[in-house]
Coordinates of C-alpha atoms and ligand atoms in Angstrom, one line a residue:
M1 CA -27.4 -12.7 -104.7
K2 CA -25.8 -14.9 -107.4
I3 CA -22.0 -15.4 -107.2
L4 CA -20.2 -17.3 -110.0
T5 CA -17.0 -18.9 -108.7
V6 CA -14.6 -19.7 -111.5
S7 CA -11.9 -21.6 -109.7
S8 CA -10.3 -24.9 -108.5
A9 CA -11.7 -28.1 -107.0
N10 CA -9.5 -30.5 -105.1
M11 CA -9.8 -33.6 -102.9
D12 CA -7.6 -32.8 -99.8
L13 CA -5.7 -35.5 -98.0
S14 CA -5.5 -33.7 -94.7
M15 CA -3.1 -35.1 -92.1
R16 CA -2.6 -33.9 -88.5
V17 CA 0.9 -33.8 -87.3
K18 CA 2.4 -32.2 -84.1
L19 CA 5.0 -30.4 -86.2
A20 CA 5.6 -30.6 -90.0
P21 CA 8.6 -32.7 -91.0
E22 CA 12.0 -31.1 -91.8
K23 CA 13.7 -31.9 -95.2
G24 CA 14.7 -35.6 -95.2
Q25 CA 12.7 -36.4 -92.1
T26 CA 9.9 -39.0 -91.8
L27 CA 7.3 -38.5 -89.1
T28 CA 4.2 -40.3 -87.9
G29 CA 1.0 -38.3 -88.2
D30 CA -1.8 -38.4 -85.6
S31 CA -4.8 -38.9 -88.0
Y32 CA -5.9 -38.3 -91.6
K33 CA -9.1 -37.7 -93.6
Y34 CA -10.0 -37.1 -97.2
V35 CA -12.0 -33.9 -97.3
P36 CA -13.5 -31.7 -100.0
G37 CA -11.1 -28.8 -100.7
G38 CA -9.7 -26.6 -103.4
K39 CA -9.8 -22.8 -103.0
G40 CA -12.6 -22.4 -105.5
A41 CA -14.8 -25.2 -104.1
N42 CA -14.2 -23.9 -100.5
S43 CA -15.4 -20.4 -101.6
A44 CA -18.4 -21.8 -103.6
T45 CA -19.3 -23.8 -100.5
A46 CA -19.1 -20.6 -98.3
V47 CA -21.5 -18.7 -100.7
A48 CA -24.0 -21.6 -100.6
K49 CA -23.8 -22.1 -96.8
L50 CA -24.3 -18.4 -96.2
G51 CA -27.5 -18.1 -98.2
G52 CA -26.2 -16.9 -101.6
K53 CA -26.9 -18.5 -105.0
S54 CA -23.7 -20.3 -105.6
V55 CA -22.7 -21.2 -109.2
F56 CA -19.4 -23.1 -109.5
C57 CA -17.5 -23.3 -112.8
A58 CA -14.6 -25.8 -112.4
A59 CA -13.1 -28.9 -113.8
L60 CA -13.0 -32.4 -112.2
G61 CA -11.5 -35.7 -113.4
N62 CA -13.6 -38.7 -114.5
D63 CA -12.6 -40.6 -111.4
S64 CA -13.9 -41.5 -107.9
N65 CA -12.7 -38.3 -106.3
G66 CA -14.5 -36.3 -109.0
K67 CA -17.7 -38.2 -108.5
A68 CA -17.5 -37.9 -104.7
L69 CA -16.9 -34.1 -104.9
M70 CA -19.8 -33.6 -107.3
Q71 CA -22.2 -35.3 -104.9
I72 CA -21.0 -33.1 -102.0
Y73 CA -21.4 -29.9 -104.1
E74 CA -24.9 -30.9 -105.1
S75 CA -25.9 -31.7 -101.5
T76 CA -24.5 -28.4 -100.4
G77 CA -26.8 -26.6 -102.8
I78 CA -24.2 -25.5 -105.3
D79 CA -25.3 -25.1 -109.0
T80 CA -22.9 -27.5 -110.7
S81 CA -24.1 -26.9 -114.3
Y82 CA -20.7 -25.4 -115.4
I83 CA -18.5 -28.1 -113.9
L84 CA -16.5 -29.9 -116.6
T85 CA -15.3 -33.5 -116.5
S86 CA -11.9 -34.1 -118.1
D87 CA -11.4 -37.6 -119.5
N88 CA -7.6 -37.5 -119.4
L89 CA -6.8 -35.5 -116.3
P90 CA -7.4 -36.7 -112.7
T91 CA -9.3 -34.6 -110.1
G92 CA -7.0 -32.1 -108.4
L93 CA -5.4 -33.3 -105.2
A94 CA -4.0 -31.4 -102.2
A95 CA -1.6 -32.9 -99.6
V96 CA -2.3 -30.9 -96.5
T97 CA -0.4 -31.2 -93.2
V98 CA -2.1 -29.4 -90.2
E99 CA 0.1 -28.8 -87.2
D100 CA -1.0 -28.6 -83.5
D101 CA -1.2 -24.8 -83.7
G102 CA -3.7 -25.1 -86.6
S103 CA -1.3 -23.8 -89.3
N104 CA -1.0 -25.7 -92.5
R105 CA 1.4 -26.6 -95.4
I106 CA -0.1 -27.5 -98.7
V107 CA 1.1 -29.1 -101.9
I108 CA -1.4 -29.3 -104.8
F109 CA -1.5 -31.3 -107.9
S110 CA -3.6 -29.3 -110.4
G111 CA -4.9 -32.2 -112.5
A112 CA -8.2 -31.3 -114.2
N113 CA -8.0 -27.7 -112.8
A114 CA -5.5 -27.0 -115.6
A115 CA -8.2 -27.7 -118.2
L116 CA -10.5 -24.9 -117.1
S117 CA -10.4 -22.7 -120.2
A118 CA -11.2 -19.0 -120.7
E119 CA -13.9 -19.9 -123.4
H120 CA -15.7 -22.2 -120.9
A121 CA -15.5 -19.6 -118.1
I122 CA -16.8 -16.7 -120.2
A123 CA -19.6 -18.9 -121.6
A124 CA -20.6 -19.7 -118.0
A125 CA -20.5 -16.0 -117.1
K126 CA -22.7 -15.1 -120.1
E127 CA -25.2 -17.8 -119.5
A128 CA -25.4 -17.8 -115.6
K129 CA -25.8 -14.0 -115.5
P130 CA -24.2 -13.6 -112.0
D131 CA -24.3 -10.5 -109.9
A132 CA -20.5 -11.0 -109.3
V133 CA -17.7 -13.3 -110.4
F134 CA -15.1 -14.6 -108.0
C135 CA -11.7 -16.2 -108.9
H136 CA -8.4 -17.5 -107.4
F137 CA -5.1 -18.2 -109.2
E138 CA -5.4 -22.0 -108.8
I139 CA -6.6 -22.3 -112.5
P140 CA -4.8 -21.2 -115.7
Y141 CA -3.9 -17.5 -115.4
K142 CA -5.1 -16.9 -118.9
T143 CA -8.6 -17.9 -117.9
V144 CA -8.6 -15.3 -115.1
V145 CA -7.2 -12.6 -117.3
E146 CA -9.7 -13.2 -120.2
L147 CA -12.6 -13.4 -117.7
S148 CA -11.6 -10.1 -116.1
K149 CA -11.7 -8.5 -119.5
Y150 CA -15.2 -9.9 -120.2
C151 CA -16.5 -8.9 -116.7
H152 CA -15.1 -5.4 -117.2
E153 CA -16.8 -5.0 -120.6
A154 CA -20.1 -6.6 -119.3
N155 CA -20.0 -4.5 -116.1
I156 CA -19.9 -7.5 -113.8
P157 CA -18.1 -6.9 -110.5
M158 CA -15.1 -9.2 -110.2
F159 CA -13.4 -10.3 -107.0
I160 CA -10.0 -11.9 -107.0
D161 CA -8.5 -13.9 -104.1
A162 CA -4.8 -13.8 -105.2
G163 CA -3.8 -17.2 -104.0
P164 CA -1.7 -19.1 -104.8
A165 CA 0.8 -16.4 -105.7
D166 CA 3.5 -16.7 -108.3
S167 CA 5.9 -13.8 -109.0
T168 CA 5.8 -14.6 -112.8
L169 CA 2.1 -13.7 -113.1
E170 CA 1.7 -10.4 -115.0
L171 CA -0.9 -8.7 -112.8
S172 CA -1.0 -5.8 -115.2
E173 CA -2.8 -8.1 -117.8
L174 CA -5.9 -8.0 -115.6
A175 CA -8.7 -5.6 -116.5
P176 CA -9.9 -3.3 -113.6
I177 CA -11.7 -5.3 -110.9
T178 CA -13.7 -4.6 -107.7
V179 CA -11.5 -6.3 -105.0
F180 CA -8.0 -7.7 -105.1
S181 CA -7.2 -9.8 -102.0
P182 CA -3.9 -11.5 -101.3
N183 CA -2.8 -12.9 -97.9
E184 CA 0.5 -11.9 -96.2
T185 CA 2.9 -14.1 -98.2
E186 CA 1.1 -13.5 -101.5
T187 CA 1.4 -9.8 -100.9
E188 CA 5.1 -10.2 -100.4
T189 CA 5.5 -12.3 -103.5
F190 CA 3.7 -9.7 -105.7
T191 CA 5.3 -6.6 -104.1
G192 CA 8.4 -7.6 -102.2
V193 CA 6.8 -6.1 -99.0
M194 CA 5.6 -8.2 -96.1
P195 CA 2.6 -6.3 -94.6
V196 CA 3.6 -6.3 -90.9
D197 CA 2.2 -2.9 -89.8
D198 CA 0.2 0.0 -91.2
E199 CA 3.1 1.6 -93.0
S200 CA 4.1 -1.6 -94.8
C201 CA 0.5 -2.4 -95.7
V202 CA 0.2 1.0 -97.4
L203 CA 3.5 0.5 -99.2
A204 CA 2.4 -2.9 -100.4
V205 CA -0.9 -1.6 -101.6
K206 CA 0.8 1.2 -103.5
K207 CA 3.0 -1.3 -105.2
L208 CA -0.1 -3.5 -106.0
M209 CA -1.9 -0.4 -107.4
E210 CA 0.9 0.0 -110.0
K211 CA 0.1 -3.5 -111.2
V212 CA -3.6 -4.1 -110.8
K213 CA -6.5 -1.6 -110.8
A214 CA -9.1 -2.4 -108.1
E215 CA -11.7 -0.4 -106.2
Y216 CA -10.5 -2.0 -103.0
Y217 CA -7.4 -3.9 -101.9
V218 CA -8.0 -6.2 -99.0
L219 CA -4.9 -7.7 -97.4
K220 CA -5.6 -10.9 -95.4
L221 CA -3.4 -10.8 -92.3
G222 CA -4.2 -14.1 -90.5
A223 CA -4.9 -13.7 -86.8
R224 CA -4.6 -9.9 -87.2
G225 CA -7.6 -9.8 -89.5
V226 CA -7.5 -7.7 -92.7
A227 CA -6.3 -4.3 -94.0
V228 CA -8.6 -2.6 -96.5
Y229 CA -7.4 0.2 -98.7
D230 CA -10.1 2.2 -100.6
G231 CA -7.8 4.4 -102.7
S232 CA -7.2 7.0 -100.0
K233 CA -7.4 5.4 -96.5
L234 CA -6.2 2.2 -94.8
S235 CA -8.5 0.5 -92.3
I236 CA -7.5 -2.5 -90.2
I237 CA -10.5 -4.8 -89.4
P238 CA -9.5 -7.1 -86.5
T239 CA -10.7 -10.7 -86.4
Y240 CA -12.4 -12.4 -83.4
P241 CA -10.6 -14.4 -80.7
V242 CA -11.2 -18.1 -81.1
K243 CA -9.3 -21.3 -80.4
V244 CA -7.6 -22.2 -83.6
V245 CA -8.0 -25.8 -84.7
D246 CA -7.2 -25.7 -88.5
T247 CA -6.7 -22.6 -90.7
T248 CA -7.3 -24.5 -94.0
S249 CA -9.8 -22.5 -96.1
A250 CA -9.8 -19.5 -93.7
G251 CA -8.8 -17.2 -96.6
D252 CA -11.2 -18.9 -99.0
S253 CA -14.2 -18.5 -96.7
F254 CA -13.2 -14.9 -95.8
T255 CA -13.0 -13.7 -99.4
A256 CA -16.2 -15.5 -100.5
A257 CA -18.1 -14.2 -97.5
M258 CA -16.8 -10.7 -98.0
T259 CA -17.8 -10.8 -101.7
L260 CA -21.3 -12.0 -100.9
E261 CA -21.9 -9.4 -98.1
Y262 CA -20.3 -6.6 -100.2
M263 CA -22.7 -7.4 -103.0
R264 CA -25.6 -7.4 -100.6
T265 CA -24.7 -4.1 -98.8
K266 CA -22.0 -2.3 -100.9
D267 CA -20.2 -1.6 -97.6
I268 CA -16.7 -2.9 -97.8
I269 CA -15.8 -2.4 -94.1
H270 CA -19.0 -4.2 -93.0
A271 CA -18.3 -6.9 -95.6
C272 CA -14.8 -7.4 -94.1
R273 CA -16.2 -7.7 -90.6
Y274 CA -18.7 -10.3 -91.8
G275 CA -15.8 -12.1 -93.6
N276 CA -13.7 -12.1 -90.4
A277 CA -16.6 -13.6 -88.4
V278 CA -17.1 -16.4 -91.0
A279 CA -13.3 -17.1 -91.1
S280 CA -13.1 -17.1 -87.3
V281 CA -15.6 -20.0 -87.2
T282 CA -13.8 -21.7 -90.1
V283 CA -10.4 -21.7 -88.2
S284 CA -12.1 -23.1 -85.0
R285 CA -13.1 -26.3 -86.8
A286 CA -11.2 -29.0 -88.8
G287 CA -11.3 -29.5 -92.5
A288 CA -11.6 -27.3 -95.6
G289 CA -15.1 -26.9 -97.1
E290 CA -16.7 -28.7 -94.1
S291 CA -15.4 -26.2 -91.6
I292 CA -17.2 -23.2 -93.1
P293 CA -20.3 -22.2 -91.1
T294 CA -23.8 -22.1 -92.4
K295 CA -25.8 -18.9 -92.0
D296 CA -27.4 -20.2 -88.8
E297 CA -24.1 -21.3 -87.3
L298 CA -22.7 -17.8 -88.1
D299 CA -25.7 -16.2 -86.4
E300 CA -25.1 -18.4 -83.3
F301 CA -21.4 -17.4 -83.3
I302 CA -22.4 -13.7 -83.4
R303 CA -24.8 -14.2 -80.5
A304 CA -22.4 -16.2 -78.4
M305 CA -19.5 -13.7 -79.0
K306 CA -21.9 -10.7 -78.3
I307 CA -20.5 -8.9 -81.3
T308 CA -22.1 -6.6 -83.9
I309 CA -21.1 -7.0 -87.5
Ligands
ATP1 P1 -5.7 -20.1 -96.1 O1 -4.8 -20.1 -97.3 O2 -5.3 -20.9 -94.9 O3 -7.1 -20.4 -96.5 P2 -5.1 -17.3 -96.1 O4 -3.6 -17.4 -95.9 O5 -5.5 -17.0 -97.5 O6 -5.8 -18.6 -95.6 P3 -5.3 -15.8 -93.7 O7 -4.8 -14.4 -93.8 O8 -4.4 -16.8 -93.0 O9 -5.7 -16.2 -95.2 O10 -6.7 -15.8 -93.0 C1 -7.8 -15.3 -93.6 C2 -8.8 -14.8 -92.5 O11 -9.0 -15.9 -91.6 C3 -8.2 -13.7 -91.7 O12 -8.4 -12.5 -92.3 C4 -9.0 -13.9 -90.4 O13 -10.3 -13.4 -90.6 C5 -9.2 -15.4 -90.3 N1 -8.1 -16.0 -89.4 C6 -6.9 -16.5 -89.9 N2 -6.2 -16.9 -88.8 C7 -6.9 -16.6 -87.7 C8 -6.7 -16.8 -86.3 N3 -5.5 -17.4 -85.8 N4 -7.7 -16.4 -85.4 C9 -8.8 -15.9 -85.9 N5 -9.1 -15.7 -87.2 C10 -8.1 -16.0 -88.1
RIB2 O1 -7.0 -22.7 -99.3 C1 -7.0 -24.0 -98.9 C2 -7.1 -24.9 -100.1 O2 -5.9 -24.8 -100.8 C3 -7.1 -26.4 -99.7 O3 -8.5 -26.9 -99.6 C4 -6.4 -27.0 -100.9 O4 -7.1 -27.9 -101.7 C5 -5.8 -25.9 -101.7 O5 -6.5 -25.6 -102.8

């Protein structure tokens, strides 16, 4: 199954702190590491590690971070044919603080991600002939909108992980897609409703339906798992109990794994269970792309937890 991820690539400066600083406060961190990140790169990594054909369309800077990331993608088995190198913008950077409970706060500098054009993305989709296209909102919104129109016309299933959210994005500009998947705060940004229980999940989805047409709406609810709405019924798919180390890339690995498994089986509930299992392993390890399990590691987790997906 070939998935084309058209999205962001960042180098993450990931620093562990007991508690994130308050405004005006300076704190000493416990450790730091530069790790491959970026919502798009994390998702393209998940597809490759889980046995899909992963094609990544992104933009890097002509700098040491860009070169290091490119090498990592190639050694992960990602097809990098559609990765652009910008001569005047640096590789995207994310400053990530991870607290003792595994939660994170992230500030990104877009850099070269801002150079990923609709023309380049559509050319990649035409040439790569993917089974599905996957995007986030960490690249120019126009690129995502134009790509959604192309995918709709060409009958290519499109999956959107709606992060990061910005209330100024006109979701109604998107062509109909297969799955629209925001997390809790992104859902609130787009709808004004925080999905805290079944009733608010349904209300939030109804508000999303007025803006963006999708076959399925999958709300990511952190430790509670996900809520899936198929146009008539809401199903809550719980996640698995694990010791949380670092939640960075939990959402990226969930939506990528869900996309891959949905394309393999056409069963959205099963695909969400699979995505939850992948994300559960991801949150139990440190880092962004590096924390995502391979197919073998996922199989081992499923055996050890004695669960059926
Ligand atoms: P991120 O931006 O950190 O990548 P997100 O905010 O987009 O993630 P979340 O809703 O936090 O997405 O999490 C995505 C998925 O990760 C959840 O649906 C769940 O499967 C898994 N997950 C998140 N937090 C936990 C947790 N504490 N325990 C187990 N699984 C979790
Ligand atoms: O979703 C996690 C990712 O968000 C990080 O890897 C960071 O680079 C930002 O894009």
